[in-house]
XYZ file of C-alpha atoms in Angstrom:
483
model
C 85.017 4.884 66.099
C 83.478 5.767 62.568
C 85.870 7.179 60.371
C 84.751 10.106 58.536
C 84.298 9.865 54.579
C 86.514 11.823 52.403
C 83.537 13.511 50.401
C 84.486 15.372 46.439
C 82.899 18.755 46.945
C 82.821 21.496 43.834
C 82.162 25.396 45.470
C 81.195 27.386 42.590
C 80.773 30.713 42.357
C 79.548 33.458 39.396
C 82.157 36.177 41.286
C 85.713 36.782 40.173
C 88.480 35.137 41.946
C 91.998 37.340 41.717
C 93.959 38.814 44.439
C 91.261 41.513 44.497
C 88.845 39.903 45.305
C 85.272 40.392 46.848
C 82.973 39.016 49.309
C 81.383 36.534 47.148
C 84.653 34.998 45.860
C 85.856 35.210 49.862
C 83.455 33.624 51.384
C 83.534 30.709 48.323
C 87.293 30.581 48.882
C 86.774 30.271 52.541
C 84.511 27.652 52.393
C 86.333 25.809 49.998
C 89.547 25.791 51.878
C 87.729 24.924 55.340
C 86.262 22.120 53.262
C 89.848 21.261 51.640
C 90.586 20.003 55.395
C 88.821 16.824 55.374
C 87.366 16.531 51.586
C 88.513 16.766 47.960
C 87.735 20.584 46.791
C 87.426 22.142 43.771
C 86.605 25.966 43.915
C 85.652 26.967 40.453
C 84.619 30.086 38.833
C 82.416 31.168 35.642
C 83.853 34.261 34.892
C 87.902 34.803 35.790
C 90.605 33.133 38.033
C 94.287 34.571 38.272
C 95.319 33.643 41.819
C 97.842 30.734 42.514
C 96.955 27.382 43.163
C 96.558 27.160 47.292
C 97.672 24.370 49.665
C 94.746 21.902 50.324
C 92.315 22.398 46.836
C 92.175 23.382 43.478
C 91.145 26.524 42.134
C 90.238 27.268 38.238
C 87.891 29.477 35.985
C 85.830 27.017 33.870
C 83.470 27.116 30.897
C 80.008 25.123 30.398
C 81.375 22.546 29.664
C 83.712 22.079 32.513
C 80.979 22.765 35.152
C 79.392 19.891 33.685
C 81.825 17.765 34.101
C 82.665 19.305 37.986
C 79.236 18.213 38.550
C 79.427 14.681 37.190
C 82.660 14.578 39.321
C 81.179 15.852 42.689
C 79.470 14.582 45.485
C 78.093 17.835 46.877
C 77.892 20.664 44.874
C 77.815 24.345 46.831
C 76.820 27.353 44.731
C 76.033 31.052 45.127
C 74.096 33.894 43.244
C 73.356 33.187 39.522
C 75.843 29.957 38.901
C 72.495 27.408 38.424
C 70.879 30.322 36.220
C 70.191 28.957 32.519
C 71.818 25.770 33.259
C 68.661 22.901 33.857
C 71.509 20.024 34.040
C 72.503 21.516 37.941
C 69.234 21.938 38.912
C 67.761 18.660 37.758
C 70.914 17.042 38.924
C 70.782 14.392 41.445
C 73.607 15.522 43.610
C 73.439 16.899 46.577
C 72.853 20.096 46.376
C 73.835 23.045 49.001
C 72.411 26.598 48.232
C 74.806 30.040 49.476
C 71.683 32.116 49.971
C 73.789 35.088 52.031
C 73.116 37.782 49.705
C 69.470 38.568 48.907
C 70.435 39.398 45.070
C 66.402 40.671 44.092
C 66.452 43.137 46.913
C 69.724 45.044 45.979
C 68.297 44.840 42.139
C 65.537 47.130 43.948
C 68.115 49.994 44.473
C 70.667 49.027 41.932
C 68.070 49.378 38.902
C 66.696 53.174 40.729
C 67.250 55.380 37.907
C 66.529 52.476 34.458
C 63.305 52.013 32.899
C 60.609 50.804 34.688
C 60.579 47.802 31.534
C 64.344 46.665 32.247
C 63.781 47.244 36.231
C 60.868 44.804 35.906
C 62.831 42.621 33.589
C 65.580 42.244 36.045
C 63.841 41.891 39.699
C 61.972 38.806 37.731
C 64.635 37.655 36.552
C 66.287 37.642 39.945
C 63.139 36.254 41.577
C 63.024 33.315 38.910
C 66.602 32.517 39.706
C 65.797 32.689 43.676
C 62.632 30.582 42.769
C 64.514 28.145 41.291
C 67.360 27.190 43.611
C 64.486 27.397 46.825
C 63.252 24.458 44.813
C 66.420 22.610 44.530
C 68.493 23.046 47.474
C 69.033 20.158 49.715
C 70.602 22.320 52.860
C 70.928 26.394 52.249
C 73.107 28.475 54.441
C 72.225 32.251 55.264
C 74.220 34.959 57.064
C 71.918 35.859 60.149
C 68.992 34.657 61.983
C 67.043 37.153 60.718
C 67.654 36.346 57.118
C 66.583 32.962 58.113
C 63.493 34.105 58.697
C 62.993 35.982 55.780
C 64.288 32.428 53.838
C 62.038 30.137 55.427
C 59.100 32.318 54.512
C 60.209 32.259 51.024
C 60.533 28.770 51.221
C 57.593 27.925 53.070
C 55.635 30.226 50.001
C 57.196 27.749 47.466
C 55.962 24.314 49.379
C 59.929 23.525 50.998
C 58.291 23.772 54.765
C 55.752 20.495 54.685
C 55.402 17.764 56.474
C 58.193 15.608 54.995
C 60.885 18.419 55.923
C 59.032 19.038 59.158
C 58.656 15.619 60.425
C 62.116 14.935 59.457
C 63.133 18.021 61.809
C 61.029 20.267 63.315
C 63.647 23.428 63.807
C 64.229 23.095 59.565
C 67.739 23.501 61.018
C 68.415 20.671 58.811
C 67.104 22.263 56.265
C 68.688 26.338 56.166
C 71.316 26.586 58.512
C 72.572 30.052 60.205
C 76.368 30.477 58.683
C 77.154 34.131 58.561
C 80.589 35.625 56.602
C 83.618 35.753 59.133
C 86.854 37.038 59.533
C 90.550 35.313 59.398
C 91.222 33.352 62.480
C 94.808 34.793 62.480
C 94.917 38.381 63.766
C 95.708 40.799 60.938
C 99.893 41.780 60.659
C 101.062 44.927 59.376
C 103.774 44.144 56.294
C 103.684 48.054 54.695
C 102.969 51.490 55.049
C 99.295 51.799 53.032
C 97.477 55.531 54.114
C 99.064 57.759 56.673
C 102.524 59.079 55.134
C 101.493 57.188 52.048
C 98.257 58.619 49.725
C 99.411 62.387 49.322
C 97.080 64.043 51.538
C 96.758 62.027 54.606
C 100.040 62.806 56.914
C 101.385 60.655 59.408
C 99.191 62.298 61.911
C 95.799 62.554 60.233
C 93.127 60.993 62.087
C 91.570 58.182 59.240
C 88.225 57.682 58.617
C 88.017 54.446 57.098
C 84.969 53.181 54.279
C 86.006 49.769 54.163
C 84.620 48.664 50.784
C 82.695 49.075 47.303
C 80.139 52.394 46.869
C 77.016 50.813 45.817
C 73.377 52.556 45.290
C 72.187 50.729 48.673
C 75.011 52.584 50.810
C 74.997 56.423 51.785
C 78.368 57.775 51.592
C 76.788 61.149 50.748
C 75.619 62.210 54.034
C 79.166 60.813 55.491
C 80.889 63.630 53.255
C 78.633 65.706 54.567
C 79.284 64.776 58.030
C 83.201 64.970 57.508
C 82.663 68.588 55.649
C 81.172 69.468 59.191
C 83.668 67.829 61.028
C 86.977 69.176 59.276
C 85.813 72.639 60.433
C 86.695 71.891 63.943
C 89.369 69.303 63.327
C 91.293 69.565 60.313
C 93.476 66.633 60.645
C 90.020 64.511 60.021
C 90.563 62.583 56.324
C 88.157 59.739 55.060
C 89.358 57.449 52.524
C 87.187 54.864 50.598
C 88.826 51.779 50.126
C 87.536 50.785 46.477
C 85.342 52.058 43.525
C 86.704 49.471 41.128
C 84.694 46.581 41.530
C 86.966 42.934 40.853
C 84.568 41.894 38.687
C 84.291 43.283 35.433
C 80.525 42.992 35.030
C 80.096 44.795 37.816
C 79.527 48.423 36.523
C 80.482 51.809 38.483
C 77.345 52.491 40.250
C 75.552 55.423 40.276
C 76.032 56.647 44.214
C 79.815 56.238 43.469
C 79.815 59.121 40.617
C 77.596 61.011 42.954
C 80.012 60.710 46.025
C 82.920 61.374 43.925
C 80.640 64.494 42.708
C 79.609 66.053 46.137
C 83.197 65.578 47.685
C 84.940 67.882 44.766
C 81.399 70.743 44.992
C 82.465 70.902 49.019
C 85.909 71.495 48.311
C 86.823 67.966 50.357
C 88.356 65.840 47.040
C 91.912 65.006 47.835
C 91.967 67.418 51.113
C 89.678 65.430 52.892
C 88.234 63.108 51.275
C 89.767 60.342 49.111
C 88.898 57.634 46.837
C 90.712 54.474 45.964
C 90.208 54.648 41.957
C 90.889 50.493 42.281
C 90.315 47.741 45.008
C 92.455 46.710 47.531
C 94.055 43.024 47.439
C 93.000 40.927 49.965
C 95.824 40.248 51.067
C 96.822 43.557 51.230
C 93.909 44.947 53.136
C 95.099 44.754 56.616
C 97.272 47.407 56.377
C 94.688 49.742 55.229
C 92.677 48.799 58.306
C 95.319 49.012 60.810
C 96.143 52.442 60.221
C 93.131 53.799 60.336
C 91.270 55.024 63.528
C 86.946 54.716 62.819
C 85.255 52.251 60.674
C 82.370 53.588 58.863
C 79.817 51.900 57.158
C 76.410 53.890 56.047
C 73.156 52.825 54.541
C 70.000 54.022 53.797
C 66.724 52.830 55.357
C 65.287 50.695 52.639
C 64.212 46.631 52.364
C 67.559 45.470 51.922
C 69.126 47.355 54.446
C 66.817 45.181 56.746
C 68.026 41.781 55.337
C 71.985 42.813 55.229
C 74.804 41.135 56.644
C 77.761 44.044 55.957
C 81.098 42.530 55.552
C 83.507 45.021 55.660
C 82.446 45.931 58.992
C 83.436 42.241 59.900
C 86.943 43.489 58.700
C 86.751 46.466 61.468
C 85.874 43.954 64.075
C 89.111 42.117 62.455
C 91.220 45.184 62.660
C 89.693 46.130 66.281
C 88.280 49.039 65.054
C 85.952 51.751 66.733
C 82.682 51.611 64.610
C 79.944 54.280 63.275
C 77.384 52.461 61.632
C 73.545 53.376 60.272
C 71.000 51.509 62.474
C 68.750 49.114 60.410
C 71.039 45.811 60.300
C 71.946 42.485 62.181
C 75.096 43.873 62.588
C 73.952 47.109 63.979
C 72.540 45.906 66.582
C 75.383 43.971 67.231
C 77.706 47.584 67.516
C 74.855 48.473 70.125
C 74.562 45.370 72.359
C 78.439 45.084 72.406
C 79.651 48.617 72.282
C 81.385 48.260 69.693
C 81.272 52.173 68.730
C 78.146 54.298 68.018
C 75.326 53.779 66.237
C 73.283 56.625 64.308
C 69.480 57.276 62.475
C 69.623 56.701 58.642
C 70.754 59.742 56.814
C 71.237 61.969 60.155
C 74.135 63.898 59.504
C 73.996 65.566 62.720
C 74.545 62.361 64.659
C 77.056 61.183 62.354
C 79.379 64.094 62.632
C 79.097 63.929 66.418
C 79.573 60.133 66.393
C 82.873 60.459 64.612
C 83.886 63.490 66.916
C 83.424 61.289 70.155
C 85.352 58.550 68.866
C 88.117 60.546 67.452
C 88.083 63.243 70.993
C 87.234 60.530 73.218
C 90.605 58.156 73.705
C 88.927 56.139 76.547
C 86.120 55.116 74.559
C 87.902 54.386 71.711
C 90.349 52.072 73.447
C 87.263 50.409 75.684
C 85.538 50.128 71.877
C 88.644 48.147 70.758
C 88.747 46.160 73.151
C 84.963 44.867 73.085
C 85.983 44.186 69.426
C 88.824 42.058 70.268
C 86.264 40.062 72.507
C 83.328 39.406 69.630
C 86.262 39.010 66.554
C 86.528 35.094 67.937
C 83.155 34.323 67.537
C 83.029 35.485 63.629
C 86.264 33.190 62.503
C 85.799 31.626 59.865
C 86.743 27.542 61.567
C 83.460 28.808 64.139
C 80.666 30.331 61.671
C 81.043 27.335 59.040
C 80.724 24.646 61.498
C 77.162 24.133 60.449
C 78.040 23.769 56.800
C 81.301 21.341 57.714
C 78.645 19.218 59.775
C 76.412 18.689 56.830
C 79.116 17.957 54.565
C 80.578 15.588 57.113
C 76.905 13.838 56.389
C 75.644 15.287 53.321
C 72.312 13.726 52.320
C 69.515 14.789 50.039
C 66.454 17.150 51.266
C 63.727 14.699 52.445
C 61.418 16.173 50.308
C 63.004 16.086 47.493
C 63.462 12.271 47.309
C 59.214 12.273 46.883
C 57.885 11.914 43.068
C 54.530 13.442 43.510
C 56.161 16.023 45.919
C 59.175 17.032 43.133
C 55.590 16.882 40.660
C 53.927 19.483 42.409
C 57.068 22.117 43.251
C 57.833 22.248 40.099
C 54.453 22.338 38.581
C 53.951 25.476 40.919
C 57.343 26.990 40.110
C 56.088 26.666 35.977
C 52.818 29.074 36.634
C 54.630 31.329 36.643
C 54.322 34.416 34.481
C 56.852 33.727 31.457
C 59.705 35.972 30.519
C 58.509 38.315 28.122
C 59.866 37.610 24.513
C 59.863 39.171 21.006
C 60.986 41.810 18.815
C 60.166 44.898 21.012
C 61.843 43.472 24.066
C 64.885 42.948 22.313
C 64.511 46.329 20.480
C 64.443 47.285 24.193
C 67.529 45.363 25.221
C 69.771 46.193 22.485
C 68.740 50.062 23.772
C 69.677 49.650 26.765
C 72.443 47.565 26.869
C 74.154 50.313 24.424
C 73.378 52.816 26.780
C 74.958 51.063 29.501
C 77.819 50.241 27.744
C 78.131 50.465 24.299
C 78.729 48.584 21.365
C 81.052 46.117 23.003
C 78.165 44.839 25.663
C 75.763 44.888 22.675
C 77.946 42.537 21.070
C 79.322 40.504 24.035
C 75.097 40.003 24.504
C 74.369 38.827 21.323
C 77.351 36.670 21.152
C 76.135 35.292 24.318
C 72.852 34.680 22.883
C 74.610 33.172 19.943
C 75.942 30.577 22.671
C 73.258 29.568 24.138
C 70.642 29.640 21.091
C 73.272 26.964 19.227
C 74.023 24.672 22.614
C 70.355 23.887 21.916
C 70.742 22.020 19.114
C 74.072 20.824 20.255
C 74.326 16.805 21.700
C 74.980 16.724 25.096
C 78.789 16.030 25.507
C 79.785 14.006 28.354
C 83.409 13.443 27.847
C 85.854 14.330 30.161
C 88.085 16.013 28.060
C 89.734 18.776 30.122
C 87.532 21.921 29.532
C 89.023 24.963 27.281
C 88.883 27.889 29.227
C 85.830 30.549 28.289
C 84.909 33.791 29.920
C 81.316 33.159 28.879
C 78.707 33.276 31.806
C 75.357 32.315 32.808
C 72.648 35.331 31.653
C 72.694 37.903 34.458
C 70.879 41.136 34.508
């Protein structure tokens, strides 16, 4: 019998890891200490770390420097969102190279930038693109959250030259080469250690029936017309109380969005605002975050109908599924349908207000649907653990080997010659005229500053020699550009 090879693997990540942390940062720490099982892990971060070292792998918030060293010490190197972004030494490295592609980052920048300058929303959704283009080109295996974002992948890929006849021939599923490997949920059941919402937050008494929003307010969600629904539904039960679970995001860069001020806004003009409705001003640690769930009787999660609604994977609803919750959730998603098929709890037309209230009703009237809903949760939770949905990504690291195609000269030639048509980023006085402007207006002098220092950074590691000692990196909060 073979015996397996222990394998160094770096998981990087551009996402904050603290004990309030978000999905980007979970599902990296996940993977990394899944990974930690049978390989050397190192989960690193470019912006902050303050958790404890785990069991099992080593955690730690690095600069340039030190991710250049990471990936001189790796044999696989796993990344997410912007981490290869500005830095040509990843993406030209000859590691092996596997590509987190579970968030679609260019089509939330489609409803996060509603609102900017049609210059800067431009800007940033090529920006995005570029940085999409660029690890599509690179990745040796990619891992998405849903079949249906695999579809949506392989056409991007297959637009960029990924899905030929060397990838092909080598497999004709391309299973080999973007693998199904959605976010999941602990593998222990959750266990209440404190009181968190009903006798707790003044407002909600031991009685209240809780309406729970298990997660961030961004501009792609609809909490609006879920006030509204609850400003319907208090009239007839008045023990009803919805309480969002976080507004402020773990990561610093992460700005208050502009559906969060609104929500806050339409819950105090109806009167709801600490009756009825109530908003976590922080984030709730991870850790801490099953006993918000257990207490509370409905799950909600509500979108609007838009592109990336289409493409989602929504992971708090994961955490109802985790917490055997009853669910209300806006049709449109892979995890919609899932609610339907499963009867998991109710399912209701984008911004129908109607249905919504009357959704919430029935599961908060109706005791023998709830229970039968908690129970069909109990039965699909064990298929979204974390040790089932990362098999894929444990197989491939169990054999990690480079993309087929990307072992071809003339083939690398011609990706990246097609990758350098295109249109270049636009440059010169006026735009930066145009980004001072707006990055004061978004926040100040002190991200004026922190931008140009930035710039600063970059402009000067130019003309720098590349340093390849392994002198034990000094830690830096500066990150890759992001928009």
């Amino acid at each position: 019998m073979m015996t397996a090879i222990r394998r160094r693997i770096v998981v990087a990540t551009a996402d904050s890891v603290t004990p309030k942390m978000a999905g980007p940062a979970i599902r990296a720490w996940q993977i990394a200490s899944a990974l930690s099982r049978e390989h050397d892990v190192r989960l690193v971060t470019t912006t902050r770390c303050t958790v404890a070292q785990p069991d099992g792998f080593r955690v730690s918030a690095i600069d340039d420097r030190g991710l250049r060293e990471a990936e001189r010490w790796c044999d696989v190197f796993i990344f997410q969102g912007w981490v290869m972004a500005s830095r040509p030494y990843l993406r030209d490295s000859e590691k092996i190279v596997v590509v987190d592609i579970y968030d679609p980052i260019h089509l939330e920048q489609l409803e996060q930038g509603r609102g900017e300058r049609d210059a800067k929303r431009h800007r940033v959704m090529h920006a995005a693109s570029a940085v999409l283009n660029e690890q599509l080109l690179r990745g040796d295996f990619f891992i998405c959250a849903s079949d249906k974002q695999r579809d949506f992948w392989l056409g991007h890929l297959a637009t960029l030259g990924r899905v030929n006849p060397v990838t092909y021939d080598e497999d004709e599923t391309l299973r080999s080469l973007i693998s199904v490997v959605p976010f999941g949920i602990s593998d222990d059941a959750p266990v209440k250690t404190r009181p968190a919402l009903k006798g707790v937050v003044p407002g909600i008494g031991p009685d209240d029936k809780v309406i729970l929003w298990g997660g961030g307010i961004y501009n792609w969600f609809d909490p609006l017309s879920l006030i509204r629904a609850v400003d319907g539904l208090r009239r007839r039960r008045s023990d009803v109380r919805l309480f969002f679970m976080g507004l402020r995001h773990p990561n610093p860069d992460i700005l208050e969005m502009r559906m969060a001020v609104e929500a806050r806004r339409l819950a105090k003009q109806l009167g709801l605002a600490g009756s009825h409705v109530f908003f976590n001003e922080d984030w709730v640690a991870y850790d801490d975050r099953q006993n918000f769930l257990l207490e509370a009787d409905v799950g909600v999660s509500t979108h609007l109908d838009h592109l990336e609604t289409a493409y989602s994977f929504r992971t708090r609803v994961l955490d109802y599924l985790w917490a055997s919750l009853p669910i209300v959730a806006t049709r449109g998603d892979a995890l919609a349908e899932l609610i339907e098929e499963r009867q998991l709890g109710l399912t209701v037309p984008p911004g129908d207000v109607d249905a919504l209230e009357h959704a919430m009703s029935r599961l908060l009237d109706d005791d023998a649907f709830a229970a039968s809903c908690r129970e069909n949760t109990r039965a699909v939770a064990a298929s979204f653990a974390w040790s089932e949905v990362l098999r894929p990504l444990l197989q491939f690291c169990r054999r990690p080997r480079r993309a087929p195609d990307l072992l071809v000269p003339e083939l690398v030639s011609q990706l990246r010659g097609d990758l350098s048509v295109r249109p270049a980023e636009p440059r010169g006085v006026r735009v930066d005229v145009m980004l001072v402007r707006d990055y004061f207006r978004d926040g100040g002098l002190r991200l004026v500053l922190e931008k140009a220092s930035g710039r600063l950074r970059r402009w000067t590691r130019r003309f720098r020699p590349d340093d390849r000692s392994t002198r034990p990196a000094r830690l830096d909060r500066s990150k890759p550009r992001e928009p």
